mmCIF file of C-alpha atoms and ligand atoms in Angstrom:
data_model
loop_
_atom_site.group_PDB
_atom_site.id
_atom_site.type_symbol
_atom_site.label_atom_id
_atom_site.label_comp_id
_atom_site.label_asym_id
_atom_site.label_seq_id
_atom_site.Cartn_x
_atom_site.Cartn_y
_atom_site.Cartn_z
ATOM 1 C CA UNK A 248 23.371 3.880 1.413
ATOM 2 C CA UNK A 249 20.885 0.717 0.032
ATOM 3 C CA UNK A 250 22.031 -2.330 1.805
ATOM 4 C CA UNK A 251 21.515 -6.374 1.693
ATOM 5 C CA UNK A 252 20.635 -7.803 5.271
ATOM 6 C CA UNK A 253 20.013 -11.484 5.222
ATOM 7 C CA UNK A 254 17.236 -12.626 7.439
ATOM 8 C CA UNK A 255 18.653 -15.285 9.544
ATOM 9 C CA UNK A 256 21.826 -13.536 10.206
ATOM 10 C CA UNK A 257 21.733 -10.313 9.817
ATOM 11 C CA UNK A 258 24.507 -9.759 7.956
ATOM 12 C CA UNK A 259 25.033 -6.445 5.966
ATOM 13 C CA UNK A 260 26.223 -5.821 3.112
ATOM 14 C CA UNK A 261 26.629 -3.767 -0.261
ATOM 15 C CA UNK A 262 23.785 -4.777 -3.154
ATOM 16 C CA UNK A 263 26.781 -4.636 -6.309
ATOM 17 C CA UNK A 264 27.324 -8.904 -5.877
ATOM 18 C CA UNK A 265 26.605 -11.458 -7.696
ATOM 19 C CA UNK A 266 25.638 -13.731 -5.313
ATOM 20 C CA UNK A 267 22.375 -14.957 -4.871
ATOM 21 C CA UNK A 268 22.277 -15.545 -0.494
ATOM 22 C CA UNK A 269 23.918 -15.743 1.950
ATOM 23 C CA UNK A 270 27.341 -17.211 2.989
ATOM 24 C CA UNK A 271 25.229 -18.431 5.685
ATOM 25 C CA UNK A 272 22.363 -19.490 3.444
ATOM 26 C CA UNK A 273 20.108 -17.409 4.143
ATOM 27 C CA UNK A 274 17.936 -14.956 2.362
ATOM 28 C CA UNK A 275 18.152 -11.137 1.054
ATOM 29 C CA UNK A 276 16.327 -8.305 1.810
ATOM 30 C CA UNK A 277 17.294 -4.895 0.306
ATOM 31 C CA UNK A 278 17.101 -2.537 2.106
ATOM 32 C CA UNK A 279 16.331 0.946 0.364
ATOM 33 C CA UNK A 280 15.219 4.683 1.464
ATOM 34 C CA UNK A 281 12.129 4.859 -1.538
ATOM 35 C CA UNK A 282 11.177 7.983 -2.406
ATOM 36 C CA UNK A 283 8.240 8.674 -4.689
ATOM 37 C CA UNK A 284 7.361 11.866 -6.582
ATOM 38 C CA UNK A 285 3.999 12.818 -6.195
ATOM 39 C CA UNK A 286 3.505 16.301 -7.748
ATOM 40 C CA UNK A 287 6.255 15.151 -10.704
ATOM 41 C CA UNK A 288 4.299 11.072 -11.616
ATOM 42 C CA UNK A 289 1.297 12.574 -13.530
ATOM 43 C CA UNK A 290 4.126 14.658 -16.158
ATOM 44 C CA UNK A 291 5.501 10.894 -16.383
ATOM 45 C CA UNK A 292 4.805 8.210 -19.105
ATOM 46 C CA UNK A 293 2.957 5.866 -18.345
ATOM 47 C CA UNK A 294 5.331 2.850 -17.122
ATOM 48 C CA UNK A 295 5.686 0.875 -13.419
ATOM 49 C CA UNK A 296 9.604 4.003 -15.169
ATOM 50 C CA UNK A 297 7.424 6.933 -13.798
ATOM 51 C CA UNK A 298 7.937 5.995 -9.882
ATOM 52 C CA UNK A 299 11.796 5.528 -11.308
ATOM 53 C CA UNK A 300 12.845 7.449 -7.481
ATOM 54 C CA UNK A 301 12.052 4.719 -6.142
ATOM 55 C CA UNK A 302 13.468 1.900 -7.874
ATOM 56 C CA UNK A 303 16.625 1.061 -6.776
ATOM 57 C CA UNK A 304 18.893 1.891 -10.241
ATOM 58 C CA UNK A 305 21.317 3.817 -9.913
ATOM 59 C CA UNK A 306 21.949 5.395 -13.045
ATOM 60 C CA UNK A 307 19.587 5.299 -15.716
ATOM 61 C CA UNK A 308 22.055 3.503 -18.548
ATOM 62 C CA UNK A 309 21.184 0.218 -17.124
ATOM 63 C CA UNK A 310 18.433 0.318 -17.293
ATOM 64 C CA UNK A 311 16.242 -2.518 -19.375
ATOM 65 C CA UNK A 312 12.481 -1.542 -20.904
ATOM 66 C CA UNK A 313 9.954 -2.352 -22.275
ATOM 67 C CA UNK A 314 7.574 0.362 -21.581
ATOM 68 C CA UNK A 315 6.023 -2.457 -19.223
ATOM 69 C CA UNK A 316 3.507 -0.564 -16.439
ATOM 70 C CA UNK A 317 1.011 0.847 -15.404
ATOM 71 C CA UNK A 318 -1.554 -1.551 -16.525
ATOM 72 C CA UNK A 319 -5.472 -0.578 -16.588
ATOM 73 C CA UNK A 320 -7.630 -1.003 -13.128
ATOM 74 C CA UNK A 321 -10.621 -2.155 -14.082
ATOM 75 C CA UNK A 322 -14.244 -1.967 -12.239
ATOM 76 C CA UNK A 323 -15.964 -5.680 -12.411
ATOM 77 C CA UNK A 324 -18.912 -7.186 -10.544
ATOM 78 C CA UNK A 325 -18.887 -10.700 -9.556
ATOM 79 C CA UNK A 326 -21.016 -12.235 -7.886
ATOM 80 C CA UNK A 327 -22.677 -9.487 -7.055
ATOM 81 C CA UNK A 328 -20.255 -7.766 -5.669
ATOM 82 C CA UNK A 329 -18.044 -5.115 -6.723
ATOM 83 C CA UNK A 330 -14.296 -5.705 -7.247
ATOM 84 C CA UNK A 331 -11.083 -3.996 -9.068
ATOM 85 C CA UNK A 332 -9.053 -5.862 -11.626
ATOM 86 C CA UNK A 333 -5.644 -4.970 -12.419
ATOM 87 C CA UNK A 334 -5.054 -5.789 -15.264
ATOM 88 C CA UNK A 335 -1.473 -7.656 -15.291
ATOM 89 C CA UNK A 336 -1.930 -10.171 -18.138
ATOM 90 C CA UNK A 337 -1.166 -7.574 -20.113
ATOM 91 C CA UNK A 338 2.675 -6.863 -19.603
ATOM 92 C CA UNK A 339 4.730 -8.285 -22.862
ATOM 93 C CA UNK A 340 5.575 -11.111 -22.024
ATOM 94 C CA UNK A 341 2.167 -11.833 -20.466
ATOM 95 C CA UNK A 342 2.401 -12.373 -16.848
ATOM 96 C CA UNK A 343 2.830 -9.305 -13.891
ATOM 97 C CA UNK A 344 6.076 -11.310 -13.209
ATOM 98 C CA UNK A 345 7.959 -8.304 -15.815
ATOM 99 C CA UNK A 346 7.630 -5.826 -13.342
ATOM 100 C CA UNK A 347 10.072 -8.152 -11.042
ATOM 101 C CA UNK A 348 12.483 -9.269 -14.455
ATOM 102 C CA UNK A 349 12.795 -5.321 -15.776
ATOM 103 C CA UNK A 350 14.498 -4.290 -12.127
ATOM 104 C CA UNK A 351 16.323 -7.681 -11.942
ATOM 105 C CA UNK A 352 17.701 -8.135 -15.182
ATOM 106 C CA UNK A 353 18.917 -3.690 -14.966
ATOM 107 C CA UNK A 354 20.756 -5.112 -11.805
ATOM 108 C CA UNK A 355 22.145 -7.391 -13.676
ATOM 109 C CA UNK A 356 23.492 -5.412 -16.143
ATOM 110 C CA UNK A 357 25.340 -2.194 -13.881
ATOM 111 C CA UNK A 358 26.363 -5.827 -12.084
ATOM 112 C CA UNK A 359 28.084 -6.894 -15.926
ATOM 113 C CA UNK A 360 26.473 -9.502 -16.070
ATOM 114 C CA UNK A 361 26.925 -11.981 -19.432
ATOM 115 C CA UNK A 362 25.162 -14.928 -18.834
ATOM 116 C CA UNK A 363 22.220 -16.436 -16.288
ATOM 117 C CA UNK A 364 20.033 -18.698 -15.504
ATOM 118 C CA UNK A 365 16.204 -19.301 -13.526
ATOM 119 C CA UNK A 366 14.417 -21.577 -12.932
ATOM 120 C CA UNK A 367 10.270 -20.794 -12.798
ATOM 121 C CA UNK A 368 6.990 -22.550 -13.257
ATOM 122 C CA UNK A 369 7.339 -20.801 -16.521
ATOM 123 C CA UNK A 370 6.001 -16.980 -16.369
ATOM 124 C CA UNK A 371 9.220 -15.869 -13.994
ATOM 125 C CA UNK A 372 10.811 -18.094 -16.825
ATOM 126 C CA UNK A 373 9.247 -16.193 -19.495
ATOM 127 C CA UNK A 374 9.991 -12.289 -18.099
ATOM 128 C CA UNK A 375 13.535 -12.999 -17.636
ATOM 129 C CA UNK A 376 14.159 -14.782 -21.042
ATOM 130 C CA UNK A 377 12.442 -11.604 -22.456
ATOM 131 C CA UNK A 378 14.465 -9.051 -20.884
ATOM 132 C CA UNK A 379 17.417 -10.855 -21.638
ATOM 133 C CA UNK A 380 16.889 -11.352 -24.417
ATOM 134 C CA UNK A 381 16.632 -7.513 -24.345
ATOM 135 C CA UNK A 382 19.252 -6.635 -22.546
ATOM 136 C CA UNK A 383 21.271 -8.942 -25.346
ATOM 137 C CA UNK A 384 22.317 -10.949 -22.208
ATOM 138 C CA UNK A 385 23.189 -15.231 -22.494
ATOM 139 C CA UNK A 386 20.203 -17.395 -20.589
ATOM 140 C CA UNK A 387 19.423 -20.262 -18.969
ATOM 141 C CA UNK A 388 15.805 -21.618 -17.774
ATOM 142 C CA UNK A 389 14.832 -24.316 -15.779
ATOM 143 C CA UNK A 390 11.191 -25.104 -16.225
ATOM 144 C CA UNK A 391 9.228 -28.529 -15.364
ATOM 145 C CA UNK A 392 8.724 -30.596 -18.231
ATOM 146 C CA UNK A 393 5.141 -29.921 -16.603
ATOM 147 C CA UNK A 394 5.296 -26.565 -18.087
ATOM 148 C CA UNK A 395 2.544 -25.537 -20.442
ATOM 149 C CA UNK A 396 3.608 -25.943 -23.560
ATOM 150 C CA UNK A 397 2.857 -21.972 -24.540
ATOM 151 C CA UNK A 398 4.980 -20.853 -21.751
ATOM 152 C CA UNK A 399 7.970 -23.054 -22.722
ATOM 153 C CA UNK A 400 7.603 -22.146 -26.855
ATOM 154 C CA UNK A 401 7.354 -18.360 -25.488
ATOM 155 C CA UNK A 402 11.148 -18.689 -23.467
ATOM 156 C CA UNK A 403 12.742 -20.870 -26.204
ATOM 157 C CA UNK A 404 11.212 -17.501 -28.937
ATOM 158 C CA UNK A 405 13.174 -15.196 -27.131
ATOM 159 C CA UNK A 406 16.519 -17.215 -27.236
ATOM 160 C CA UNK A 407 16.251 -18.262 -23.787
ATOM 161 C CA UNK A 408 17.973 -22.001 -23.858
ATOM 162 C CA UNK A 409 15.873 -24.247 -22.418
ATOM 163 C CA UNK A 410 15.506 -27.237 -19.576
ATOM 164 C CA UNK A 411 13.332 -28.980 -18.538
ATOM 165 C CA UNK A 412 13.702 -30.918 -15.737
ATOM 166 C CA UNK A 413 11.358 -34.224 -14.573
ATOM 167 C CA UNK A 414 10.138 -33.957 -11.343
ATOM 168 C CA UNK A 415 8.604 -31.066 -8.754
ATOM 169 C CA UNK A 416 9.045 -27.747 -8.482
ATOM 170 C CA UNK A 417 11.589 -28.137 -5.972
ATOM 171 C CA UNK A 418 13.586 -30.726 -8.057
ATOM 172 C CA UNK A 419 13.897 -27.604 -10.566
ATOM 173 C CA UNK A 420 15.166 -25.676 -8.531
ATOM 174 C CA UNK A 421 17.956 -27.956 -6.787
ATOM 175 C CA UNK A 422 19.312 -27.898 -11.120
ATOM 176 C CA UNK A 423 19.376 -24.109 -11.227
ATOM 177 C CA UNK A 424 20.979 -23.641 -8.462
ATOM 178 C CA UNK A 425 23.974 -26.240 -9.568
ATOM 179 C CA UNK A 426 23.312 -24.530 -12.493
ATOM 180 C CA UNK A 427 24.248 -21.202 -10.240
ATOM 181 C CA UNK A 428 27.232 -21.967 -9.643
ATOM 182 C CA UNK A 429 29.206 -20.797 -12.750
ATOM 183 C CA UNK A 430 26.360 -17.781 -13.727
ATOM 184 C CA UNK A 431 24.079 -15.071 -12.347
ATOM 185 C CA UNK A 432 21.029 -16.290 -10.110
ATOM 186 C CA UNK A 433 18.697 -14.366 -11.777
ATOM 187 C CA UNK A 434 16.569 -15.458 -9.289
ATOM 188 C CA UNK A 435 13.059 -14.205 -9.316
ATOM 189 C CA UNK A 436 12.490 -15.399 -5.457
ATOM 190 C CA UNK A 437 15.995 -14.399 -4.032
ATOM 191 C CA UNK A 438 17.260 -12.559 -5.254
ATOM 192 C CA UNK A 439 15.564 -8.768 -3.926
ATOM 193 C CA UNK A 440 15.717 -7.257 -7.218
ATOM 194 C CA UNK A 441 12.451 -8.134 -8.159
ATOM 195 C CA UNK A 442 10.665 -7.692 -5.240
ATOM 196 C CA UNK A 443 11.539 -3.472 -5.503
ATOM 197 C CA UNK A 444 10.008 -4.607 -9.209
ATOM 198 C CA UNK A 445 6.827 -5.848 -7.699
ATOM 199 C CA UNK A 446 6.222 -3.056 -5.402
ATOM 200 C CA UNK A 447 5.530 -0.779 -7.969
ATOM 201 C CA UNK A 448 1.586 -3.024 -7.669
ATOM 202 C CA UNK A 449 0.957 -0.927 -4.767
ATOM 203 C CA UNK A 450 2.903 2.521 -6.429
ATOM 204 C CA UNK A 451 0.046 2.816 -9.446
ATOM 205 C CA UNK A 452 -3.131 0.961 -7.561
ATOM 206 C CA UNK A 453 -2.176 3.519 -4.813
ATOM 207 C CA UNK A 454 -1.911 6.403 -7.692
ATOM 208 C CA UNK A 455 -4.911 5.594 -9.735
ATOM 209 C CA UNK A 456 -7.216 4.880 -6.753
ATOM 210 C CA UNK A 457 -6.300 9.108 -6.589
ATOM 211 C CA UNK A 458 -3.955 8.491 -3.658
ATOM 212 C CA UNK A 459 -5.326 5.832 -2.099
ATOM 213 C CA UNK A 460 -5.064 2.352 -0.687
ATOM 214 C CA UNK A 461 -7.627 0.312 -1.008
ATOM 215 C CA UNK A 462 -9.257 -1.937 1.472
ATOM 216 C CA UNK A 463 -8.202 -5.627 0.297
ATOM 217 C CA UNK A 464 -6.097 -7.331 -2.386
ATOM 218 C CA UNK A 465 -6.037 -10.721 -2.956
ATOM 219 C CA UNK A 466 -3.542 -12.153 -5.212
ATOM 220 C CA UNK A 467 -2.330 -15.844 -6.198
ATOM 221 C CA UNK A 468 0.834 -17.192 -3.857
ATOM 222 C CA UNK A 469 3.107 -19.404 -4.448
ATOM 223 C CA UNK A 470 6.515 -17.780 -3.742
ATOM 224 C CA UNK A 471 4.921 -15.010 -2.696
ATOM 225 C CA UNK A 472 6.309 -11.720 -5.224
ATOM 226 C CA UNK A 473 3.521 -10.094 -5.818
ATOM 227 C CA UNK A 474 2.551 -10.477 -2.329
ATOM 228 C CA UNK A 475 6.058 -9.798 -1.365
ATOM 229 C CA UNK A 476 6.510 -6.605 -3.615
ATOM 230 C CA UNK A 477 2.830 -5.345 -3.059
ATOM 231 C CA UNK A 478 3.811 -5.349 1.182
ATOM 232 C CA UNK A 479 6.831 -3.897 0.461
ATOM 233 C CA UNK A 480 5.272 -0.383 -1.601
ATOM 234 C CA UNK A 481 3.084 -0.345 0.449
ATOM 235 C CA UNK A 482 4.924 0.009 3.571
ATOM 236 C CA UNK A 483 6.685 2.455 1.793
ATOM 237 C CA UNK A 484 4.161 5.263 1.068
ATOM 238 C CA UNK A 485 2.851 4.447 4.593
ATOM 239 C CA UNK A 486 6.709 5.472 6.104
ATOM 240 C CA UNK A 487 5.979 8.373 3.882
ATOM 241 C CA UNK A 488 2.566 9.060 5.164
ATOM 242 C CA UNK A 489 0.534 8.970 2.034
ATOM 243 C CA UNK A 490 -1.865 6.362 2.793
ATOM 244 C CA UNK A 491 -3.064 5.816 6.421
ATOM 245 C CA UNK A 492 -3.635 2.936 6.349
ATOM 246 C CA UNK A 493 -2.044 -0.771 4.164
ATOM 247 C CA UNK A 494 -4.072 -2.799 2.639
ATOM 248 C CA UNK A 495 -5.581 -6.308 4.015
ATOM 249 C CA UNK A 496 -3.524 -9.269 1.936
ATOM 250 C CA UNK A 497 -4.910 -12.303 1.371
ATOM 251 C CA UNK A 498 -3.118 -14.958 0.344
ATOM 252 C CA UNK A 499 -4.524 -17.448 -2.673
ATOM 253 C CA UNK A 500 -4.057 -20.840 -2.456
ATOM 254 C CA UNK A 501 -4.466 -24.185 -4.670
ATOM 255 C CA UNK A 502 -6.111 -26.783 -1.913
ATOM 256 C CA UNK A 503 -3.851 -29.183 -4.297
ATOM 257 C CA UNK A 504 -1.265 -27.633 -2.896
ATOM 258 C CA UNK A 505 -1.898 -24.617 0.002
ATOM 259 C CA UNK A 506 1.782 -25.051 1.769
ATOM 260 C CA UNK A 507 1.421 -21.868 4.122
ATOM 261 C CA UNK A 508 -2.022 -23.306 5.585
ATOM 262 C CA UNK A 509 -0.910 -23.537 9.327
ATOM 263 C CA UNK A 510 -3.160 -26.918 8.920
ATOM 264 C CA UNK A 511 -1.303 -27.974 5.342
ATOM 265 C CA UNK A 512 -0.075 -31.650 6.346
ATOM 266 C CA UNK A 513 -1.117 -33.230 3.404
ATOM 267 C CA UNK A 514 1.204 -34.217 -0.263
ATOM 268 C CA UNK A 515 0.684 -32.016 -3.130
ATOM 269 C CA UNK A 516 -1.020 -32.783 -5.529
ATOM 270 C CA UNK A 517 -1.286 -32.376 -9.785
ATOM 271 C CA UNK A 518 -3.575 -28.937 -10.424
ATOM 272 C CA UNK A 519 -3.570 -26.198 -13.164
ATOM 273 C CA UNK A 520 -2.925 -23.716 -10.821
ATOM 274 C CA UNK A 521 0.649 -24.246 -12.129
ATOM 275 C CA UNK A 522 1.624 -21.226 -11.192
ATOM 276 C CA UNK A 523 1.429 -21.585 -7.299
ATOM 277 C CA UNK A 524 1.714 -25.086 -7.030
ATOM 278 C CA UNK A 525 5.113 -24.371 -4.770
ATOM 279 C CA UNK A 526 5.034 -27.383 -2.355
ATOM 280 C CA UNK A 527 8.346 -25.118 -0.192
ATOM 281 C CA UNK A 528 8.495 -21.594 -0.761
ATOM 282 C CA UNK A 529 12.164 -19.917 0.730
ATOM 283 C CA UNK A 530 10.091 -17.413 1.357
ATOM 284 C CA UNK A 531 7.715 -18.667 3.423
ATOM 285 C CA UNK A 532 7.547 -17.265 7.029
ATOM 286 C CA UNK A 533 7.645 -13.747 5.371
ATOM 287 C CA UNK A 534 5.324 -14.573 3.642
ATOM 288 C CA UNK A 535 2.728 -15.369 6.197
ATOM 289 C CA UNK A 536 4.796 -12.028 7.547
ATOM 290 C CA UNK A 537 3.591 -9.422 5.994
ATOM 291 C CA UNK A 538 -0.291 -11.650 5.519
ATOM 292 C CA UNK A 539 -0.267 -10.821 9.480
ATOM 293 C CA UNK A 540 0.913 -7.544 9.540
ATOM 294 C CA UNK A 541 -1.427 -6.178 7.624
ATOM 295 C CA UNK A 542 -4.438 -8.779 9.281
ATOM 296 C CA UNK A 543 -4.592 -10.642 5.964
ATOM 297 C CA UNK A 544 -5.983 -14.221 5.615
ATOM 298 C CA UNK A 545 -4.846 -16.747 3.768
ATOM 299 C CA UNK A 546 -7.537 -18.285 1.084
ATOM 300 C CA UNK A 547 -7.539 -21.855 -1.045
ATOM 301 C CA UNK A 548 -9.498 -22.803 -3.751
ATOM 302 C CA UNK A 549 -9.395 -26.126 -5.531
ATOM 303 C CA UNK A 550 -9.596 -26.541 -9.443
ATOM 304 C CA UNK A 551 -13.499 -26.493 -10.013
ATOM 305 C CA UNK A 552 -13.923 -23.345 -8.631
ATOM 306 C CA UNK A 553 -10.638 -22.262 -10.399
ATOM 307 C CA UNK A 554 -12.316 -23.215 -13.570
ATOM 308 C CA UNK A 555 -15.289 -21.642 -12.674
ATOM 309 C CA UNK A 556 -13.491 -18.381 -11.960
ATOM 310 C CA UNK A 557 -11.851 -18.523 -15.331
ATOM 311 C CA UNK A 558 -15.290 -19.001 -17.486
ATOM 312 C CA UNK A 559 -16.994 -15.678 -15.075
ATOM 313 C CA UNK A 560 -13.621 -13.774 -16.975
ATOM 314 C CA UNK A 561 -13.666 -14.494 -19.847
ATOM 315 C CA UNK A 562 -17.858 -14.733 -20.630
ATOM 316 C CA UNK A 563 -16.861 -10.469 -19.309
ATOM 317 C CA UNK A 564 -14.017 -10.394 -22.035
ATOM 318 C CA UNK A 565 -10.806 -11.438 -19.948
ATOM 319 C CA UNK A 566 -8.615 -14.028 -21.270
ATOM 320 C CA UNK A 567 -7.068 -14.959 -18.089
ATOM 321 C CA UNK A 568 -5.134 -18.485 -16.792
ATOM 322 C CA UNK A 569 -5.682 -21.134 -14.352
ATOM 323 C CA UNK A 570 -3.062 -19.521 -12.517
ATOM 324 C CA UNK A 571 -4.413 -16.359 -12.083
ATOM 325 C CA UNK A 572 -8.348 -17.339 -12.195
ATOM 326 C CA UNK A 573 -7.485 -18.487 -8.701
ATOM 327 C CA UNK A 574 -7.467 -14.832 -7.170
ATOM 328 C CA UNK A 575 -11.272 -14.522 -8.834
ATOM 329 C CA UNK A 576 -12.354 -17.851 -7.442
ATOM 330 C CA UNK A 577 -11.064 -16.820 -3.845
ATOM 331 C CA UNK A 578 -12.804 -13.351 -4.737
ATOM 332 C CA UNK A 579 -16.034 -15.211 -5.622
ATOM 333 C CA UNK A 580 -16.554 -16.522 -1.749
ATOM 334 C CA UNK A 581 -15.075 -13.598 0.404
ATOM 335 C CA UNK A 582 -17.405 -12.526 1.964
ATOM 336 C CA UNK A 583 -16.352 -8.720 1.472
ATOM 337 C CA UNK A 584 -18.357 -5.404 3.499
ATOM 338 C CA UNK A 585 -20.826 -3.543 1.534
ATOM 339 C CA UNK A 586 -18.231 0.472 0.199
ATOM 340 C CA UNK A 587 -14.850 -2.657 0.720
ATOM 341 C CA UNK A 588 -12.600 -1.714 -2.049
ATOM 342 C CA UNK A 589 -11.608 -5.218 -3.228
ATOM 343 C CA UNK A 590 -8.463 -5.592 -6.124
ATOM 344 C CA UNK A 591 -7.453 -8.278 -7.346
ATOM 345 C CA UNK A 592 -4.654 -8.380 -9.974
ATOM 346 C CA UNK A 593 -5.163 -10.253 -12.835
ATOM 347 C CA UNK A 594 -1.298 -12.216 -12.847
ATOM 348 C CA UNK A 595 -0.710 -13.882 -16.565
ATOM 349 C CA UNK A 596 -3.130 -14.111 -19.986
ATOM 350 C CA UNK A 597 -4.286 -16.692 -20.859
ATOM 351 C CA UNK A 598 -3.244 -17.600 -24.099
ATOM 352 C CA UNK A 599 -0.026 -19.060 -21.848
ATOM 353 C CA UNK A 600 -2.310 -21.960 -20.462
ATOM 354 C CA UNK A 601 -3.857 -23.148 -24.345
ATOM 355 C CA UNK A 602 -5.267 -26.909 -23.711
ATOM 356 C CA UNK A 603 -5.501 -25.937 -19.725
HETATM 357 C C1 PLP B 230 0.669 -16.251 -13.881
HETATM 358 C C2 PLP B 230 1.000 -16.336 -12.403
HETATM 359 N N1 PLP B 230 0.240 -15.903 -11.136
HETATM 360 C C3 PLP B 230 0.691 -15.968 -9.850
HETATM 361 C C4 PLP B 230 1.579 -16.350 -9.685
HETATM 362 C C5 PLP B 230 2.016 -15.981 -8.072
HETATM 363 O O1 PLP B 230 3.889 -15.988 -8.386
HETATM 364 P P1 PLP B 230 4.006 -16.465 -6.750
HETATM 365 O O2 PLP B 230 5.010 -18.142 -6.534
HETATM 366 O O3 PLP B 230 5.215 -15.525 -6.587
HETATM 367 O O4 PLP B 230 3.378 -16.172 -5.244
HETATM 368 C C6 PLP B 230 2.494 -16.896 -10.224
HETATM 369 C C7 PLP B 230 3.977 -17.719 -10.311
HETATM 370 O O5 PLP B 230 4.398 -18.181 -11.003
HETATM 371 C C8 PLP B 230 2.403 -16.858 -11.632
HETATM 372 O O6 PLP B 230 2.540 -17.251 -12.434
HETATM 373 ZN ZN1 ZN B 231 23.060 -15.201 7.026
#
């Protein structure tokens, strides 16, 4: 049976709860036997719900969807090296966060939620607001007041109430936790259902590579929602003998805010990579574990390298936001081997960061 397991005290509980963390304050993980129906896949519509048996929503009637997913995996050449880019900037709300939001808001609907709150550097807020609108659930989104104007406009256009919080990303997190006393906290960081949506990133790459795992994934990482999701997805595939190895996970952080680096002692400074400027990621230990278990690494890139990568992609016809370009900047300096299959996501659309 699917169950929540607390990372701190080991207590289990039913997933059908409105609680966003354990009574001890710990983070929940969701334990769930994902099933992959390989033979049926070619006959299913091109959305992430093609992996229906691997997504922990019991009743189809609760699924909240915009027909998202199964984004193109496109070969490019950068700095003389081959790379596959997964075009997750083409999701309905313009970022990969829709992978998590479609599953998390489906679970909220299953729980009968009428009003939810969420905090974000912008993209998760836009994704949650979009799916809340689709589900006709009232929604309040808390963001740092430095968030890109385009993301703020997008969140409001979905009908969500926007709260702009001054100070750091962490100040925004504290503000929403206060609001979470009254309303369902649809947190992309705390609620493990979100990760059982982002894990479809792994399934899609596997299927698009004719049921093979790549060697290496380069992933922009702040709170780790794509990195942990990718780890869960490829681990599911390995457990079922559908792949032979886990890909190496390379986390990319901004040189201006790199708390996952063991050597990081600095104060964070402002960066154009706003999506990964997370000074205190709640799941930091879990992110580092996922990287270590795959023999991966952490790379940092600065704003100049990021801008350069954004330009490289635009000149090839891909318009992405700076946070997304950090993965490309990391690939530019990544010493890939001759036949190494490397995948990087385009996580956010360029129109979200006009003027940045
Ligand atoms: C475009 C984009 N890419 C990557 C990330 C990183 O996601 P996470 O903080 O979950 O690691 C974000 C987060 O907001 C984002 O907006
Ligand atoms: Zn606990």
